[in-house]
């Protein structure tokens, strides 16, 4: 082993006007540390001496261990020739099962993949392959994250290379590695079924065949343990993806077996309806959007005001919908919006761009008839099997609101969607039409009951619609609102069947229904129903020569302008009497029902107090405290499996939502509330303090896991926890005595690391950002706590990101308080050896922010003028007057 000379290769692409990425700087520092600990420039050191030196340094100190591991990882990513040897060294020197490497690779694959250079990207995929080959812990998670970078509707060379490379990994290590991870197998099936749809052209025939062969064999081999497993949650969207490629021979055989011979796939499978009744986990739907694309969609639906969205939509259209193949991506985005983005009450009642407007834009700008049909199917898919007991109203709300708000400006959109819904209900799979009618009827009734719309007449019986369509709606949709007993019995039978299921699989006991109408002379495969905007094309994936059932009456609509701007105007037709408004209680009631279902699955000693808390929100505080004590007493005594524990934590977050979200500052004085008390955080902290954070017992782990889960469900809890711990330390009569020891208050927050799956730097950065976003007035109080406790264990003194957040929130009074604390040496923000790069990054900030930075710099007794002088060559008289003025004043004070 020998330490390599540090190359000048770059990890990320960057323009001339961009600062070097902090992550790349961190890798460079780690590579320098690797060189230093591996021989200190002694070129005559033998391989054994270098290895012993690195091994000794890694065992001595965790931070040095992490630097060595990251240094070797940097060499792997930047130097292809040295990668194999560096990976061998990395496996030998790592003392945490490559934990720090897995965390770093996760960051790269999820957040920075698009910025990587070609060499770094190739090496990233290579090192993940090596980790799969060696069965490294966390390799399955890295493969999942890497698959998220496979973009739907993208046939560029880079995307095809990634698809092919990952597929080769799975094929090569299928039996030795992949088969051990059922959840990953489900993700592989879902992802590759989706991308096969984009590879139907002749030039991609070889890749498509390789994908089809692998996926079809995976489906057959793992159908029972993966496709039917409710805990894995592949669900009904597996059927939706399968039908899109059901004309391919190998997939067609599976499609036929699904309808005609389900037992050949699994002895527990009774038919396609069994799979349609299973919901698809959000993680699979989310996986079909790249992380970068997901951020932009979330920004649209959470930050952009209604009426200001056009420029963002135009940019999104240009980046992601510029090719013919990319039109298939619309269905993925619509499905993500429907199933994953469920805005809270604050957004629903605000002027933020609503979900229906984004979906309307995606539909009206689609120029491909088949892509438009799959997009509509993605929108209405949950309607077919909607069950008000199990399903969420938020999954059907966007479709009805798109139809409602399109009435004035885009009547054709409303008309085609209504026609599509009718044909989907009655023609998608005729043998199960009663279940579909029950589902659509229940969806329409829930829309009224939850007050999404106060009346459906304005949509279903609008005089602007063509007479034939109104007649079809009356005969096929309005009848579903009449409380038909037969339809309601479908739900009853369905729940009875589910009660007789096997523990994991949805084993319906009834015989499979016949697939085709008896009027057909030849057997054919029921297929995806693809209805165009003209509502007159139904594509059947049937064998040649098969007779088609009589077509439904054809209703023709005018094709809308292919590139319209989805209207921001409110619907104001004369026929409408009531303004549509999504009430807050719609989401609240749905959320309450969901939490109640989670409570029902908990053990009795948790379920009973939770049910009492949920049913009596206005009970006396003392009674609520007693019930909470019951829950916590059971918690420290009982080991819960992960899903149950997460349900418990989410229930706590829901029940104490008002407590957890209350502000931590006094409105009149804008000062921190003294003796801040937030249930159940204070109670959990008390348990931890009593048990001592160094305690590795089951009790301690249970409490910390619940705290970590609560932070996941409500990120605000983290920075409020820091405030509570700091105030407890200040009140502790022994606080000064234990300040220099591993005291309970500081170590409690650090002990959450292993349960949140984060390093201390990342955890602090994330929590401080949440504080800055939610309560900027609190940030100047919380930020110094992080520096006081953890600056020596983290890279905070080099973090301009946190410093920028701090100075952007400071007022003159808070600046004075911080200056006093620094001069008293209670807190330190800067170190002499890293002050120059920090200052260089601040010289482009706002004038007040720079003034705050220089005030803090001058307050540090550990900084000398000589430490700051190297910044002068970086300054320009015209562009950096603030920094130059501060330096001149500093010179004068030093000289005097």
mmCIF file of C-alpha atoms in Angstrom, residues 118-387:
data_model
loop_
_atom_site.group_PDB
_atom_site.id
_atom_site.type_symbol
_atom_site.label_atom_id
_atom_site.label_comp_id
_atom_site.label_asym_id
_atom_site.label_seq_id
_atom_site.Cartn_x
_atom_site.Cartn_y
_atom_site.Cartn_z
ATOM 1 C CA UNK A 118 -18.333 11.729 -16.356
ATOM 2 C CA UNK A 119 -15.302 10.105 -14.712
ATOM 3 C CA UNK A 120 -16.706 10.528 -11.196
ATOM 4 C CA UNK A 121 -20.107 9.235 -12.282
ATOM 5 C CA UNK A 122 -18.597 6.122 -13.827
ATOM 6 C CA UNK A 123 -16.498 5.505 -10.737
ATOM 7 C CA UNK A 124 -19.490 6.039 -8.448
ATOM 8 C CA UNK A 125 -21.394 3.284 -10.201
ATOM 9 C CA UNK A 126 -18.267 1.111 -10.232
ATOM 10 C CA UNK A 127 -17.723 1.344 -6.470
ATOM 11 C CA UNK A 128 -21.385 0.493 -5.822
ATOM 12 C CA UNK A 129 -20.918 -2.567 -8.022
ATOM 13 C CA UNK A 130 -17.880 -3.581 -5.955
ATOM 14 C CA UNK A 131 -19.897 -3.164 -2.749
ATOM 15 C CA UNK A 132 -22.629 -5.387 -4.189
ATOM 16 C CA UNK A 133 -19.987 -7.920 -5.196
ATOM 17 C CA UNK A 134 -18.636 -7.991 -1.644
ATOM 18 C CA UNK A 135 -22.070 -7.973 0.005
ATOM 19 C CA UNK A 136 -21.335 -4.726 1.841
ATOM 20 C CA UNK A 137 -23.916 -3.467 4.316
ATOM 21 C CA UNK A 138 -26.017 -0.676 2.782
ATOM 22 C CA UNK A 139 -25.355 -1.674 -0.833
ATOM 23 C CA UNK A 140 -29.071 -2.367 -1.358
ATOM 24 C CA UNK A 141 -29.917 1.186 -0.280
ATOM 25 C CA UNK A 142 -27.302 2.589 -2.658
ATOM 26 C CA UNK A 143 -28.742 0.572 -5.548
ATOM 27 C CA UNK A 144 -32.210 1.903 -4.702
ATOM 28 C CA UNK A 145 -30.895 5.477 -4.676
ATOM 29 C CA UNK A 146 -28.995 4.929 -7.907
ATOM 30 C CA UNK A 147 -32.126 3.588 -9.633
ATOM 31 C CA UNK A 148 -33.867 6.838 -8.734
ATOM 32 C CA UNK A 149 -31.514 8.539 -11.191
ATOM 33 C CA UNK A 150 -33.026 6.464 -14.008
ATOM 34 C CA UNK A 151 -35.350 8.978 -15.651
ATOM 35 C CA UNK A 152 -38.562 7.928 -17.353
ATOM 36 C CA UNK A 153 -39.097 9.156 -20.899
ATOM 37 C CA UNK A 154 -35.355 9.715 -21.359
ATOM 38 C CA UNK A 155 -33.550 7.829 -24.127
ATOM 39 C CA UNK A 156 -30.328 9.822 -23.968
ATOM 40 C CA UNK A 157 -27.046 7.904 -24.072
ATOM 41 C CA UNK A 158 -26.240 8.746 -20.444
ATOM 42 C CA UNK A 159 -29.590 7.449 -19.154
ATOM 43 C CA UNK A 160 -29.434 4.304 -21.294
ATOM 44 C CA UNK A 161 -25.893 3.626 -20.025
ATOM 45 C CA UNK A 162 -27.049 3.852 -16.412
ATOM 46 C CA UNK A 163 -30.045 1.573 -17.076
ATOM 47 C CA UNK A 164 -27.837 -1.015 -18.767
ATOM 48 C CA UNK A 165 -25.060 -0.854 -16.150
ATOM 49 C CA UNK A 166 -27.403 -1.301 -13.186
ATOM 50 C CA UNK A 167 -29.168 -4.138 -15.005
ATOM 51 C CA UNK A 168 -25.816 -5.882 -15.501
ATOM 52 C CA UNK A 169 -25.176 -5.639 -11.742
ATOM 53 C CA UNK A 170 -28.524 -7.260 -10.959
ATOM 54 C CA UNK A 171 -28.085 -9.996 -13.561
ATOM 55 C CA UNK A 172 -24.563 -10.856 -12.406
ATOM 56 C CA UNK A 173 -25.325 -10.903 -8.670
ATOM 57 C CA UNK A 174 -28.962 -11.946 -8.778
ATOM 58 C CA UNK A 175 -28.649 -15.277 -6.995
ATOM 59 C CA UNK A 176 -25.811 -14.398 -4.640
ATOM 60 C CA UNK A 177 -27.074 -10.982 -3.550
ATOM 61 C CA UNK A 178 -30.279 -9.541 -5.078
ATOM 62 C CA UNK A 179 -32.551 -12.405 -3.989
ATOM 63 C CA UNK A 180 -31.852 -11.524 -0.335
ATOM 64 C CA UNK A 181 -33.704 -8.160 -0.638
ATOM 65 C CA UNK A 182 -37.421 -8.543 -1.536
ATOM 66 C CA UNK A 183 -38.083 -4.788 -1.282
ATOM 67 C CA UNK A 184 -35.270 -4.059 -3.723
ATOM 68 C CA UNK A 185 -36.609 -6.765 -6.049
ATOM 69 C CA UNK A 186 -39.980 -4.995 -6.012
ATOM 70 C CA UNK A 187 -38.280 -1.699 -6.887
ATOM 71 C CA UNK A 188 -36.345 -3.372 -9.717
ATOM 72 C CA UNK A 189 -39.548 -4.852 -11.169
ATOM 73 C CA UNK A 190 -41.392 -1.538 -10.905
ATOM 74 C CA UNK A 191 -38.527 0.506 -12.369
ATOM 75 C CA UNK A 192 -37.706 -1.731 -15.309
ATOM 76 C CA UNK A 193 -41.346 -2.333 -16.254
ATOM 77 C CA UNK A 194 -41.572 1.435 -16.513
ATOM 78 C CA UNK A 195 -38.457 1.984 -18.632
ATOM 79 C CA UNK A 196 -39.262 -0.906 -21.008
ATOM 80 C CA UNK A 197 -42.141 1.290 -22.192
ATOM 81 C CA UNK A 198 -39.593 3.861 -23.431
ATOM 82 C CA UNK A 199 -37.460 1.282 -25.260
ATOM 83 C CA UNK A 200 -39.913 0.092 -27.907
ATOM 84 C CA UNK A 201 -37.930 1.449 -30.870
ATOM 85 C CA UNK A 202 -35.782 -0.755 -33.104
ATOM 86 C CA UNK A 203 -32.389 0.744 -32.096
ATOM 87 C CA UNK A 204 -33.083 -0.206 -28.481
ATOM 88 C CA UNK A 205 -34.273 -3.750 -29.233
ATOM 89 C CA UNK A 206 -31.259 -5.482 -27.648
ATOM 90 C CA UNK A 207 -31.520 -3.525 -24.404
ATOM 91 C CA UNK A 208 -35.283 -4.030 -24.310
ATOM 92 C CA UNK A 209 -34.926 -7.787 -24.734
ATOM 93 C CA UNK A 210 -32.379 -7.978 -21.924
ATOM 94 C CA UNK A 211 -34.720 -5.983 -19.660
ATOM 95 C CA UNK A 212 -37.763 -8.069 -20.564
ATOM 96 C CA UNK A 213 -35.999 -11.394 -20.012
ATOM 97 C CA UNK A 214 -34.715 -10.355 -16.605
ATOM 98 C CA UNK A 215 -37.911 -8.705 -15.339
ATOM 99 C CA UNK A 216 -40.253 -11.463 -16.529
ATOM 100 C CA UNK A 217 -38.161 -14.109 -14.768
ATOM 101 C CA UNK A 218 -38.053 -11.985 -11.600
ATOM 102 C CA UNK A 219 -41.838 -11.599 -11.604
ATOM 103 C CA UNK A 220 -42.451 -15.326 -11.988
ATOM 104 C CA UNK A 221 -39.835 -16.339 -9.431
ATOM 105 C CA UNK A 222 -40.856 -13.824 -6.742
ATOM 106 C CA UNK A 223 -44.559 -13.264 -7.425
ATOM 107 C CA UNK A 224 -45.813 -14.568 -4.083
ATOM 108 C CA UNK A 225 -43.180 -13.047 -1.803
ATOM 109 C CA UNK A 226 -42.960 -9.702 -3.626
ATOM 110 C CA UNK A 227 -45.909 -8.871 -5.873
ATOM 111 C CA UNK A 228 -48.543 -10.149 -3.416
ATOM 112 C CA UNK A 229 -46.897 -9.097 -0.194
ATOM 113 C CA UNK A 230 -48.885 -6.235 1.321
ATOM 114 C CA UNK A 231 -45.967 -5.261 3.546
ATOM 115 C CA UNK A 232 -43.762 -4.722 0.500
ATOM 116 C CA UNK A 233 -46.591 -2.775 -1.106
ATOM 117 C CA UNK A 234 -46.077 -3.155 -4.868
ATOM 118 C CA UNK A 235 -49.854 -3.051 -5.201
ATOM 119 C CA UNK A 236 -52.134 -1.924 -7.992
ATOM 120 C CA UNK A 237 -49.577 0.211 -9.803
ATOM 121 C CA UNK A 238 -47.752 -3.011 -10.650
ATOM 122 C CA UNK A 239 -50.769 -3.851 -12.825
ATOM 123 C CA UNK A 240 -50.731 -0.369 -14.367
ATOM 124 C CA UNK A 241 -47.064 -0.690 -15.307
ATOM 125 C CA UNK A 242 -47.480 -4.268 -16.504
ATOM 126 C CA UNK A 243 -50.340 -3.402 -18.855
ATOM 127 C CA UNK A 244 -48.294 -0.687 -20.588
ATOM 128 C CA UNK A 245 -45.909 -3.352 -21.948
ATOM 129 C CA UNK A 246 -48.344 -6.259 -22.159
ATOM 130 C CA UNK A 247 -47.889 -6.645 -25.939
ATOM 131 C CA UNK A 248 -44.322 -7.922 -25.531
ATOM 132 C CA UNK A 249 -44.472 -11.764 -25.786
ATOM 133 C CA UNK A 250 -42.799 -12.626 -22.449
ATOM 134 C CA UNK A 251 -44.885 -10.040 -20.593
ATOM 135 C CA UNK A 252 -47.978 -11.091 -22.514
ATOM 136 C CA UNK A 253 -47.614 -14.617 -21.134
ATOM 137 C CA UNK A 254 -47.598 -13.230 -17.584
ATOM 138 C CA UNK A 255 -50.579 -11.016 -18.477
ATOM 139 C CA UNK A 256 -52.525 -14.065 -19.767
ATOM 140 C CA UNK A 257 -51.664 -16.113 -16.682
ATOM 141 C CA UNK A 258 -52.806 -13.251 -14.484
ATOM 142 C CA UNK A 259 -56.306 -13.516 -15.953
ATOM 143 C CA UNK A 260 -56.669 -17.139 -17.078
ATOM 144 C CA UNK A 261 -54.297 -19.124 -14.883
ATOM 145 C CA UNK A 262 -53.491 -17.090 -11.736
ATOM 146 C CA UNK A 263 -52.502 -20.206 -9.761
ATOM 147 C CA UNK A 264 -49.512 -20.654 -12.068
ATOM 148 C CA UNK A 265 -48.110 -17.389 -10.680
ATOM 149 C CA UNK A 266 -49.022 -18.026 -7.043
ATOM 150 C CA UNK A 267 -51.205 -20.568 -5.232
ATOM 151 C CA UNK A 268 -52.690 -17.655 -3.249
ATOM 152 C CA UNK A 269 -53.648 -15.543 -6.286
ATOM 153 C CA UNK A 270 -57.302 -15.579 -7.303
ATOM 154 C CA UNK A 271 -57.320 -12.892 -9.959
ATOM 155 C CA UNK A 272 -56.335 -9.405 -10.995
ATOM 156 C CA UNK A 273 -58.852 -7.772 -8.649
ATOM 157 C CA UNK A 274 -56.904 -9.082 -5.687
ATOM 158 C CA UNK A 275 -53.886 -7.037 -6.780
ATOM 159 C CA UNK A 276 -55.952 -3.991 -7.702
ATOM 160 C CA UNK A 277 -57.325 -3.878 -4.153
ATOM 161 C CA UNK A 278 -53.784 -3.503 -2.770
ATOM 162 C CA UNK A 279 -52.420 0.029 -2.492
ATOM 163 C CA UNK A 280 -48.973 0.771 -3.885
ATOM 164 C CA UNK A 281 -46.439 2.096 -1.403
ATOM 165 C CA UNK A 282 -45.480 5.712 -1.993
ATOM 166 C CA UNK A 283 -41.804 4.840 -2.185
ATOM 167 C CA UNK A 284 -42.252 3.067 -5.535
ATOM 168 C CA UNK A 285 -44.260 5.907 -7.041
ATOM 169 C CA UNK A 286 -41.693 8.376 -5.719
ATOM 170 C CA UNK A 287 -38.868 6.321 -7.219
ATOM 171 C CA UNK A 288 -40.033 7.108 -10.766
ATOM 172 C CA UNK A 289 -39.095 10.744 -10.399
ATOM 173 C CA UNK A 290 -35.449 11.678 -10.132
ATOM 174 C CA UNK A 291 -34.575 13.532 -6.902
ATOM 175 C CA UNK A 292 -33.960 16.728 -8.863
ATOM 176 C CA UNK A 293 -37.322 16.450 -10.594
ATOM 177 C CA UNK A 294 -39.048 15.690 -7.300
ATOM 178 C CA UNK A 295 -37.615 18.838 -5.697
ATOM 179 C CA UNK A 296 -39.003 20.970 -8.518
ATOM 180 C CA UNK A 297 -42.480 19.432 -8.308
ATOM 181 C CA UNK A 298 -42.504 19.903 -4.538
ATOM 182 C CA UNK A 299 -41.393 23.500 -5.001
ATOM 183 C CA UNK A 300 -44.252 24.108 -7.444
ATOM 184 C CA UNK A 301 -46.859 22.723 -5.059
ATOM 185 C CA UNK A 302 -45.468 24.200 -1.836
ATOM 186 C CA UNK A 303 -43.774 27.516 -2.667
ATOM 187 C CA UNK A 304 -45.208 29.021 -5.880
ATOM 188 C CA UNK A 305 -48.264 31.234 -5.613
ATOM 189 C CA UNK A 306 -51.252 30.534 -7.838
ATOM 190 C CA UNK A 307 -50.954 32.882 -10.798
ATOM 191 C CA UNK A 308 -47.142 33.063 -10.758
ATOM 192 C CA UNK A 309 -46.505 29.536 -11.992
ATOM 193 C CA UNK A 310 -46.171 30.059 -15.764
ATOM 194 C CA UNK A 311 -42.425 30.762 -15.872
ATOM 195 C CA UNK A 312 -41.714 27.735 -13.677
ATOM 196 C CA UNK A 313 -43.922 25.528 -15.843
ATOM 197 C CA UNK A 314 -42.278 26.790 -19.033
ATOM 198 C CA UNK A 315 -38.854 26.023 -17.585
ATOM 199 C CA UNK A 316 -39.976 22.548 -16.463
ATOM 200 C CA UNK A 317 -41.508 21.898 -19.903
ATOM 201 C CA UNK A 318 -38.285 22.902 -21.626
ATOM 202 C CA UNK A 319 -36.075 20.737 -19.427
ATOM 203 C CA UNK A 320 -38.148 17.567 -19.115
ATOM 204 C CA UNK A 321 -40.720 17.470 -21.958
ATOM 205 C CA UNK A 322 -38.625 18.566 -24.923
ATOM 206 C CA UNK A 323 -38.590 15.196 -26.744
ATOM 207 C CA UNK A 324 -41.255 12.882 -28.108
ATOM 208 C CA UNK A 325 -40.224 10.081 -25.739
ATOM 209 C CA UNK A 326 -40.492 12.335 -22.684
ATOM 210 C CA UNK A 327 -44.296 12.543 -22.965
ATOM 211 C CA UNK A 328 -44.584 9.246 -21.078
ATOM 212 C CA UNK A 329 -43.137 11.029 -18.031
ATOM 213 C CA UNK A 330 -46.411 12.932 -17.534
ATOM 214 C CA UNK A 331 -48.153 9.855 -16.122
ATOM 215 C CA UNK A 332 -45.346 9.358 -13.572
ATOM 216 C CA UNK A 333 -45.610 12.966 -12.395
ATOM 217 C CA UNK A 334 -49.398 12.891 -12.165
ATOM 218 C CA UNK A 335 -49.259 9.657 -10.192
ATOM 219 C CA UNK A 336 -46.693 11.218 -7.840
ATOM 220 C CA UNK A 337 -48.836 14.315 -7.295
ATOM 221 C CA UNK A 338 -51.960 12.242 -6.633
ATOM 222 C CA UNK A 339 -50.439 9.663 -4.284
ATOM 223 C CA UNK A 340 -47.453 11.343 -2.625
ATOM 224 C CA UNK A 341 -48.108 15.086 -2.413
ATOM 225 C CA UNK A 342 -50.848 15.526 0.189
ATOM 226 C CA UNK A 343 -50.593 19.170 1.250
ATOM 227 C CA UNK A 344 -51.285 20.141 4.889
ATOM 228 C CA UNK A 345 -54.152 22.416 5.864
ATOM 229 C CA UNK A 346 -51.930 25.504 5.826
ATOM 230 C CA UNK A 347 -51.201 25.081 2.119
ATOM 231 C CA UNK A 348 -54.749 24.017 1.185
ATOM 232 C CA UNK A 349 -56.157 27.213 2.668
ATOM 233 C CA UNK A 350 -53.436 29.459 1.207
ATOM 234 C CA UNK A 351 -52.814 30.937 -2.258
ATOM 235 C CA UNK A 352 -50.180 28.301 -3.106
ATOM 236 C CA UNK A 353 -50.524 26.606 -6.492
ATOM 237 C CA UNK A 354 -52.995 23.708 -5.980
ATOM 238 C CA UNK A 355 -52.409 20.165 -7.192
ATOM 239 C CA UNK A 356 -55.269 20.258 -9.679
ATOM 240 C CA UNK A 357 -53.690 23.226 -11.510
ATOM 241 C CA UNK A 358 -50.387 21.362 -12.017
ATOM 242 C CA UNK A 359 -52.224 18.255 -13.244
ATOM 243 C CA UNK A 360 -54.387 20.365 -15.547
ATOM 244 C CA UNK A 361 -51.266 21.909 -17.040
ATOM 245 C CA UNK A 362 -49.719 18.454 -17.583
ATOM 246 C CA UNK A 363 -52.876 17.234 -19.359
ATOM 247 C CA UNK A 364 -53.473 20.265 -21.566
ATOM 248 C CA UNK A 365 -49.874 20.453 -22.793
ATOM 249 C CA UNK A 366 -49.671 16.769 -23.772
ATOM 250 C CA UNK A 367 -49.618 16.319 -27.565
ATOM 251 C CA UNK A 368 -49.312 12.506 -27.715
ATOM 252 C CA UNK A 369 -52.732 10.729 -27.594
ATOM 253 C CA UNK A 370 -51.370 7.527 -26.023
ATOM 254 C CA UNK A 371 -49.363 9.462 -23.420
ATOM 255 C CA UNK A 372 -52.484 11.529 -22.672
ATOM 256 C CA UNK A 373 -54.461 8.337 -22.121
ATOM 257 C CA UNK A 374 -51.895 6.855 -19.725
ATOM 258 C CA UNK A 375 -51.815 10.192 -17.890
ATOM 259 C CA UNK A 376 -55.604 10.083 -17.426
ATOM 260 C CA UNK A 377 -55.348 6.490 -16.247
ATOM 261 C CA UNK A 378 -52.779 7.586 -13.646
ATOM 262 C CA UNK A 379 -55.204 10.275 -12.512
ATOM 263 C CA UNK A 380 -58.271 8.020 -12.161
ATOM 264 C CA UNK A 381 -56.651 4.684 -11.259
ATOM 265 C CA UNK A 382 -57.525 4.873 -7.553
ATOM 266 C CA UNK A 383 -61.186 5.614 -8.342
ATOM 267 C CA UNK A 384 -61.788 2.098 -9.670
ATOM 268 C CA UNK A 385 -61.244 0.358 -6.322
ATOM 269 C CA UNK A 386 -61.756 3.264 -3.937
ATOM 270 C CA UNK A 387 -62.821 2.131 -0.468
#
